[in-house]
Amino acid sequence: MSAFSLSNTSSAAAQSNTPGDISKDVVLTNPPEDGISDVAFSPTHDFLALASWDKQVRIYEISATGESKPQAKIDHEGPVLTCCWSKDGTKVVGAGADKAARMLDLQTNATTQVAEHAQPIRCARFVEVSGAAGPILVTGSWDKTVKYWDLRQQQAIANLDCQDRVYTLDSKNKLLVIGTADRYINIVNLDQPGKFYKTLQSPLKWQTRVVSCFTDATGFAVGSIEGRCAIQYVEEKDAGANFSFKCHRQTPPNTRDIANVYSVNAISFHPEHGTFSTAGSDGTFHFWDGNAKHRLKGYPEVGGTISATAFNRTGSIFAYAVSYDWSKGYAMNTPQLPNKLMLHPVQPDECKPRSKPAGKR
């Protein structure tokens, strides 16, 4: 098991130990009225979608300077737990506690229900399925199933029965990764979407919080509630490059053997460099170079737990939601907690890898 090298004396290491600057981060105007559960940038335009516990998905236009303007919304019948964009950027989907997924077509401004489950839908993504005539939506639910939806049909075109409740999923190219309760991780090759290509238990010891695919679809990152992240490749030939590391942990002053451990809530990969971010319940985010096993930059606490993150399509803006993540239960969700979305302007050196990787993540 490897840890990121943070103690060597190179200039890169020295820079990584200098706290990052969040003084120029811009707050989103007109944020949701309740907790932010998910954020997603359009793959084609400067639009940002936010899913919220206030039963809405909101879409904002984001300028190059971070100014934001509300553009549209999707109304749900319960808290919204996830949101995602179609590959062509014309459709936004939200899904959540009302057991349904609803889609807004930005070209027609029409909203339709496009999916349903027996239990709340925790996550959704548009995926690339071989032979499909149109866009395919995949949804993962606490009913222990993953379903595929052709937007032109009312019924699911295929489904996968999982070992337990689906907590997280992500997709890139032909790779679909599903994380469930009891630490199961299912890998699907979307050339054969009706079966698992591989199933494994998470390399981390505690509950899976998030999975996120590499930009080149050769593997994925896993974050858990134990303040640890794992880098995992799909194929056995690359297994020697798998590793995990501690993050989002704090040592109280004047102590040596005690660490406060926080959940890793979000992992986002930079679209150009293949480096990645982690964000957690400790209210911090960090940028990492996985190939070099090196932290590029750490940032100071932002005043609340970070529930979700996303890079925009060029990697020039990093969005992070300062919103309650339910890590301490419902009793700790008080009106005094912050609830906002911040836009961090990414400087050229913040996410640029220190190494020259053989393959971009």
Coordinates of C-alpha atoms in Angstrom, one line a residue:
M1 CA 0.0 0.0 0.0
S2 CA 1.5 3.3 -1.0
A3 CA 1.0 6.8 0.2
F4 CA 1.4 10.1 -1.7
S5 CA 5.0 11.3 -1.4
L6 CA 4.7 14.6 0.5
S7 CA 7.9 14.7 2.4
N8 CA 10.7 14.9 -0.3
T9 CA 12.6 18.1 -0.7
S10 CA 11.8 18.8 -4.4
S11 CA 10.3 22.1 -5.4
A12 CA 7.1 20.4 -6.5
A13 CA 6.7 18.9 -3.0
A14 CA 7.5 22.2 -1.4
Q15 CA 4.8 23.9 -3.5
S16 CA 2.3 21.2 -2.6
N17 CA 2.7 22.0 1.1
T18 CA 1.8 25.7 0.5
P19 CA -1.9 26.1 1.0
G20 CA -3.9 27.0 -2.1
D21 CA -5.6 30.3 -2.6
I22 CA -9.4 30.4 -2.3
S23 CA -9.7 34.2 -1.9
K24 CA -10.7 34.6 -5.5
D25 CA -13.4 31.9 -5.4
V26 CA -16.8 33.2 -6.5
V27 CA -20.1 32.3 -4.9
L28 CA -23.0 31.2 -7.1
T29 CA -25.9 33.6 -7.1
N30 CA -29.4 32.3 -6.2
P31 CA -28.3 28.9 -4.8
P32 CA -30.7 26.2 -3.9
E33 CA -32.8 26.6 -0.7
D34 CA -31.7 23.3 0.8
G35 CA -28.7 21.0 0.7
I36 CA -26.8 20.5 -2.5
S37 CA -26.4 16.8 -3.3
D38 CA -24.8 16.9 -6.8
V39 CA -23.2 19.2 -9.3
A40 CA -22.5 18.6 -13.0
F41 CA -21.1 20.8 -15.8
S42 CA -22.4 20.6 -19.4
P43 CA -19.9 18.8 -21.7
T44 CA -20.5 21.3 -24.5
H45 CA -21.5 24.7 -23.0
D46 CA -20.8 26.9 -19.9
F47 CA -23.8 25.6 -18.0
L48 CA -23.9 24.1 -14.5
A49 CA -26.6 21.8 -13.0
L50 CA -27.2 21.5 -9.3
A51 CA -29.3 18.8 -7.6
S52 CA -30.8 19.8 -4.2
W53 CA -32.8 18.5 -1.3
D54 CA -35.3 21.3 -2.1
K55 CA -36.8 19.1 -4.8
Q56 CA -35.3 20.9 -7.7
V57 CA -32.5 20.7 -10.3
R58 CA -31.3 24.2 -11.2
I59 CA -29.3 25.1 -14.4
Y60 CA -27.1 28.1 -14.4
E61 CA -25.0 29.8 -17.1
I62 CA -21.5 30.5 -15.9
S63 CA -19.3 33.2 -17.4
A64 CA -15.5 33.0 -17.7
T65 CA -15.2 35.3 -14.7
G66 CA -17.5 33.1 -12.6
E67 CA -20.6 35.2 -12.8
S68 CA -23.8 33.0 -12.7
K69 CA -27.3 33.4 -14.1
P70 CA -30.2 31.0 -13.5
Q71 CA -31.5 29.6 -16.8
A72 CA -33.9 26.7 -16.0
K73 CA -35.0 24.2 -13.4
I74 CA -36.6 20.7 -13.1
D75 CA -39.2 20.2 -10.4
H76 CA -39.3 16.8 -8.5
E77 CA -41.6 15.4 -5.9
G78 CA -38.8 14.7 -3.4
P79 CA -35.2 15.5 -2.7
V80 CA -33.0 15.3 -5.8
L81 CA -29.9 13.2 -5.2
T82 CA -28.2 13.3 -8.6
C83 CA -28.0 15.1 -11.9
C84 CA -26.2 14.6 -15.2
W85 CA -26.0 15.9 -18.8
S86 CA -26.4 14.1 -22.1
K87 CA -23.2 13.9 -24.2
D88 CA -24.5 16.6 -26.6
G89 CA -25.3 19.0 -23.8
T90 CA -29.0 19.3 -24.8
K91 CA -30.6 17.4 -22.0
V92 CA -30.3 17.4 -18.2
V93 CA -31.6 14.6 -15.9
G94 CA -32.3 14.7 -12.2
A95 CA -33.3 11.8 -10.0
G96 CA -33.8 11.1 -6.3
A97 CA -36.0 10.3 -3.4
D98 CA -39.3 10.3 -5.5
K99 CA -38.0 7.1 -7.2
A100 CA -38.1 8.8 -10.6
A101 CA -35.7 10.4 -13.1
R102 CA -36.9 13.5 -14.9
M103 CA -35.3 15.1 -18.0
L104 CA -35.3 18.6 -19.2
D105 CA -34.8 19.1 -23.0
L106 CA -33.1 22.5 -23.3
Q107 CA -34.0 22.8 -26.9
T108 CA -37.8 22.4 -26.3
N109 CA -37.9 23.4 -22.6
A110 CA -40.1 20.3 -22.1
T111 CA -39.7 18.1 -18.9
T112 CA -40.6 14.4 -19.0
Q113 CA -40.2 11.5 -16.7
V114 CA -37.7 9.0 -18.2
A115 CA -37.1 6.4 -15.5
E116 CA -38.5 4.9 -12.3
H117 CA -37.4 2.5 -9.6
A118 CA -39.0 0.7 -6.6
Q119 CA -36.8 2.8 -4.3
P120 CA -35.0 6.1 -4.4
I121 CA -32.5 6.7 -7.3
R122 CA -29.1 7.5 -6.0
C123 CA -27.2 8.1 -9.2
A124 CA -27.6 8.5 -12.9
R125 CA -25.4 8.9 -16.0
F126 CA -25.7 9.0 -19.7
V127 CA -23.6 6.2 -21.2
E128 CA -22.2 5.0 -24.5
V129 CA -23.8 1.7 -25.4
S130 CA -22.7 -0.1 -28.6
G131 CA -25.5 -0.4 -31.2
A132 CA -27.8 2.1 -29.4
A133 CA -29.8 4.3 -31.8
G134 CA -30.1 7.2 -29.3
P135 CA -28.8 8.4 -25.9
I136 CA -29.0 5.8 -23.1
L137 CA -29.5 6.8 -19.5
V138 CA -28.3 4.5 -16.7
T139 CA -29.8 4.8 -13.2
G140 CA -28.7 3.1 -9.9
S141 CA -31.1 2.7 -7.0
W142 CA -31.4 1.7 -3.4
D143 CA -33.7 -1.1 -4.8
K144 CA -30.4 -2.9 -5.6
T145 CA -30.7 -2.6 -9.4
V146 CA -29.1 -0.6 -12.2
K147 CA -31.4 0.0 -15.2
Y148 CA -30.7 1.2 -18.8
W149 CA -33.3 3.5 -20.4
D150 CA -33.8 4.4 -24.0
L151 CA -35.3 7.9 -23.8
R152 CA -37.8 7.0 -26.6
Q153 CA -39.3 4.1 -24.5
Q154 CA -41.2 4.0 -21.3
Q155 CA -39.8 0.8 -20.0
A156 CA -36.2 0.0 -19.1
I157 CA -34.4 -1.8 -21.9
A158 CA -32.1 -3.8 -19.6
N159 CA -31.3 -4.1 -15.9
L160 CA -28.5 -5.4 -13.7
D161 CA -29.2 -7.0 -10.3
C162 CA -26.6 -5.8 -7.8
Q163 CA -25.5 -7.3 -4.5
D164 CA -26.9 -4.4 -2.4
R165 CA -28.1 -0.8 -2.5
V166 CA -26.4 1.3 -5.2
Y167 CA -24.6 4.2 -3.6
T168 CA -22.5 5.6 -6.5
L169 CA -21.7 5.0 -10.2
D170 CA -19.7 6.6 -12.9
S171 CA -19.0 6.1 -16.6
K172 CA -16.4 7.0 -19.2
N173 CA -16.3 5.8 -22.8
K174 CA -17.2 2.1 -22.5
L175 CA -16.5 1.8 -18.8
L176 CA -19.3 1.8 -16.2
V177 CA -18.3 1.4 -12.5
I178 CA -21.0 0.7 -9.8
G179 CA -20.4 1.0 -6.1
T180 CA -22.9 -0.6 -3.7
A181 CA -23.4 -1.1 0.1
D182 CA -21.2 -3.8 1.7
R183 CA -18.2 -2.5 -0.4
Y184 CA -19.0 -4.3 -3.7
I185 CA -17.7 -2.7 -6.9
N186 CA -19.1 -3.9 -10.2
I187 CA -17.4 -3.1 -13.5
V188 CA -19.3 -3.2 -16.8
N189 CA -18.0 -3.2 -20.3
L190 CA -20.7 -1.2 -22.2
D191 CA -20.0 -3.3 -25.3
Q192 CA -21.8 -6.0 -23.2
P193 CA -24.0 -3.9 -20.9
G194 CA -26.2 -6.7 -19.7
K195 CA -23.6 -8.4 -17.4
F196 CA -20.8 -7.6 -15.1
Y197 CA -17.3 -7.7 -16.6
K198 CA -15.8 -8.0 -13.2
T199 CA -16.9 -7.8 -9.5
L200 CA -14.6 -7.0 -6.6
Q201 CA -14.7 -5.8 -3.1
S202 CA -13.4 -2.3 -2.5
P203 CA -9.7 -2.2 -1.6
L204 CA -10.8 0.2 1.2
K205 CA -12.0 -1.2 4.5
W206 CA -15.1 0.9 5.0
Q207 CA -18.2 2.1 3.2
T208 CA -17.8 3.3 -0.4
R209 CA -18.8 6.9 -0.8
V210 CA -17.9 7.7 -4.4
V211 CA -16.4 6.1 -7.5
S212 CA -15.0 8.2 -10.4
C213 CA -13.6 7.0 -13.7
F214 CA -10.2 7.9 -15.2
T215 CA -10.4 10.2 -18.2
D216 CA -8.9 7.4 -20.3
A217 CA -11.3 4.8 -18.9
T218 CA -8.5 2.4 -17.9
G219 CA -9.6 2.5 -14.2
F220 CA -11.2 4.4 -11.5
A221 CA -10.8 6.1 -8.1
V222 CA -12.7 5.1 -5.0
G223 CA -13.4 7.2 -1.9
S224 CA -14.7 5.9 1.4
I225 CA -15.9 7.2 4.8
E226 CA -12.6 6.3 6.4
G227 CA -10.6 9.2 4.9
R228 CA -8.9 7.1 2.3
C229 CA -8.8 7.0 -1.5
A230 CA -7.9 4.1 -3.8
I231 CA -6.6 4.1 -7.4
Q232 CA -7.8 1.0 -9.2
Y233 CA -7.1 -0.2 -12.8
V234 CA -9.6 -2.5 -14.5
E235 CA -7.2 -5.0 -16.1
E236 CA -5.1 -7.4 -14.2
K237 CA -2.0 -6.5 -16.2
D238 CA -2.1 -3.1 -14.6
A239 CA -2.8 -4.3 -11.1
G240 CA 0.8 -3.4 -10.0
A241 CA -0.2 0.2 -10.3
N242 CA -3.1 0.0 -7.9
F243 CA -2.6 1.8 -4.6
S244 CA -4.5 3.6 -1.8
F245 CA -3.7 6.6 0.4
K246 CA -4.9 8.5 3.4
C247 CA -6.5 11.9 2.9
H248 CA -9.0 14.2 4.7
R249 CA -7.7 13.4 8.1
Q250 CA -6.7 15.8 10.8
T251 CA -4.4 15.4 13.8
P252 CA -5.5 17.5 16.8
P253 CA -3.0 19.9 18.3
N254 CA -0.5 18.4 20.8
T255 CA -1.3 14.8 19.8
R256 CA 0.6 12.1 17.9
D257 CA -1.5 9.0 17.9
I258 CA -5.0 10.4 17.3
A259 CA -6.5 11.4 14.0
N260 CA -9.9 12.7 13.1
V261 CA -11.1 10.8 10.1
Y262 CA -13.5 12.4 7.6
S263 CA -15.5 11.0 4.6
V264 CA -14.2 11.4 1.1
N265 CA -17.4 12.7 -0.5
A266 CA -16.3 13.6 -4.1
I267 CA -13.6 12.8 -6.6
S268 CA -13.4 14.7 -9.9
F269 CA -10.9 14.2 -12.7
H270 CA -9.5 17.1 -14.6
P271 CA -10.6 16.8 -18.3
E272 CA -7.3 17.8 -19.8
H273 CA -4.6 16.7 -17.4
G274 CA -6.1 13.6 -15.9
T275 CA -5.1 14.7 -12.4
F276 CA -7.9 14.6 -9.8
S277 CA -9.5 16.3 -6.8
T278 CA -10.8 14.9 -3.6
A279 CA -13.2 16.7 -1.2
G280 CA -14.6 15.7 2.1
S281 CA -16.4 16.2 5.3
D282 CA -13.5 18.1 6.8
G283 CA -14.4 21.0 4.5
T284 CA -11.2 20.9 2.4
F285 CA -10.4 19.9 -1.2
H286 CA -7.1 18.8 -2.7
F287 CA -5.6 18.3 -6.2
W288 CA -3.5 15.1 -6.8
D289 CA -1.2 13.6 -9.4
G290 CA -1.9 9.9 -9.2
N291 CA 0.9 8.9 -11.5
A292 CA 3.5 10.6 -9.4
K293 CA 1.6 9.7 -6.1
H294 CA 1.9 13.4 -5.2
R295 CA -0.4 16.0 -3.8
L296 CA -0.3 19.0 -6.1
K297 CA -2.1 21.5 -3.9
G298 CA -4.2 21.5 -0.7
Y299 CA -6.7 24.2 0.3
P300 CA -7.8 25.6 3.6
E301 CA -11.1 24.7 5.2
V302 CA -14.1 26.4 3.5
G303 CA -16.4 26.7 6.5
G304 CA -18.5 23.6 6.0
T305 CA -18.6 20.0 4.6
I306 CA -18.1 19.7 0.9
S307 CA -20.8 17.5 -0.6
A308 CA -20.1 17.5 -4.3
T309 CA -17.5 18.8 -6.9
A310 CA -17.0 19.1 -10.7
F311 CA -14.6 20.5 -13.2
N312 CA -16.0 22.4 -16.2
R313 CA -15.4 21.0 -19.7
T314 CA -12.0 22.8 -20.1
G315 CA -10.8 22.3 -16.5
S316 CA -10.6 26.1 -16.0
I317 CA -13.3 26.2 -13.3
F318 CA -13.7 23.8 -10.3
A319 CA -17.1 23.9 -8.6
Y320 CA -17.5 22.7 -5.0
A321 CA -20.7 22.7 -2.9
V322 CA -20.3 23.8 0.7
S323 CA -23.3 22.0 2.0
Y324 CA -24.3 19.5 4.7
D325 CA -23.3 15.9 3.7
W326 CA -25.3 14.1 6.4
S327 CA -22.1 12.6 7.8
K328 CA -23.3 13.4 11.4
G329 CA -27.0 12.5 10.9
Y330 CA -30.1 14.6 10.6
A331 CA -29.9 16.1 14.1
M332 CA -26.8 18.1 13.1
N333 CA -28.5 19.6 10.0
T334 CA -29.2 23.1 11.4
P335 CA -30.2 26.3 9.7
Q336 CA -26.9 27.8 10.7
L337 CA -24.9 25.6 8.4
P338 CA -23.6 27.1 5.1
N339 CA -25.3 26.1 1.9
K340 CA -23.6 27.5 -1.2
L341 CA -21.8 26.7 -4.4
M342 CA -18.3 28.1 -4.9
L343 CA -16.5 28.5 -8.3
H344 CA -12.7 28.2 -8.0
P345 CA -10.7 29.6 -11.0
V346 CA -8.1 26.9 -11.7
Q347 CA -4.7 28.4 -12.2
P348 CA -2.4 26.7 -14.9
D349 CA -0.1 25.1 -12.3
E350 CA -2.7 23.9 -9.9
C351 CA -3.8 20.7 -11.7
K352 CA -0.9 20.2 -14.1
P353 CA 0.8 16.9 -13.5
R354 CA 4.4 16.9 -12.2
S355 CA 5.0 13.6 -14.1
K356 CA 4.9 12.6 -17.7
P357 CA 2.4 9.8 -17.6
A358 CA 2.4 7.0 -20.1
G359 CA -1.4 7.2 -20.4
K360 CA -3.6 10.2 -19.4
R361 CA -6.1 9.4 -16.7

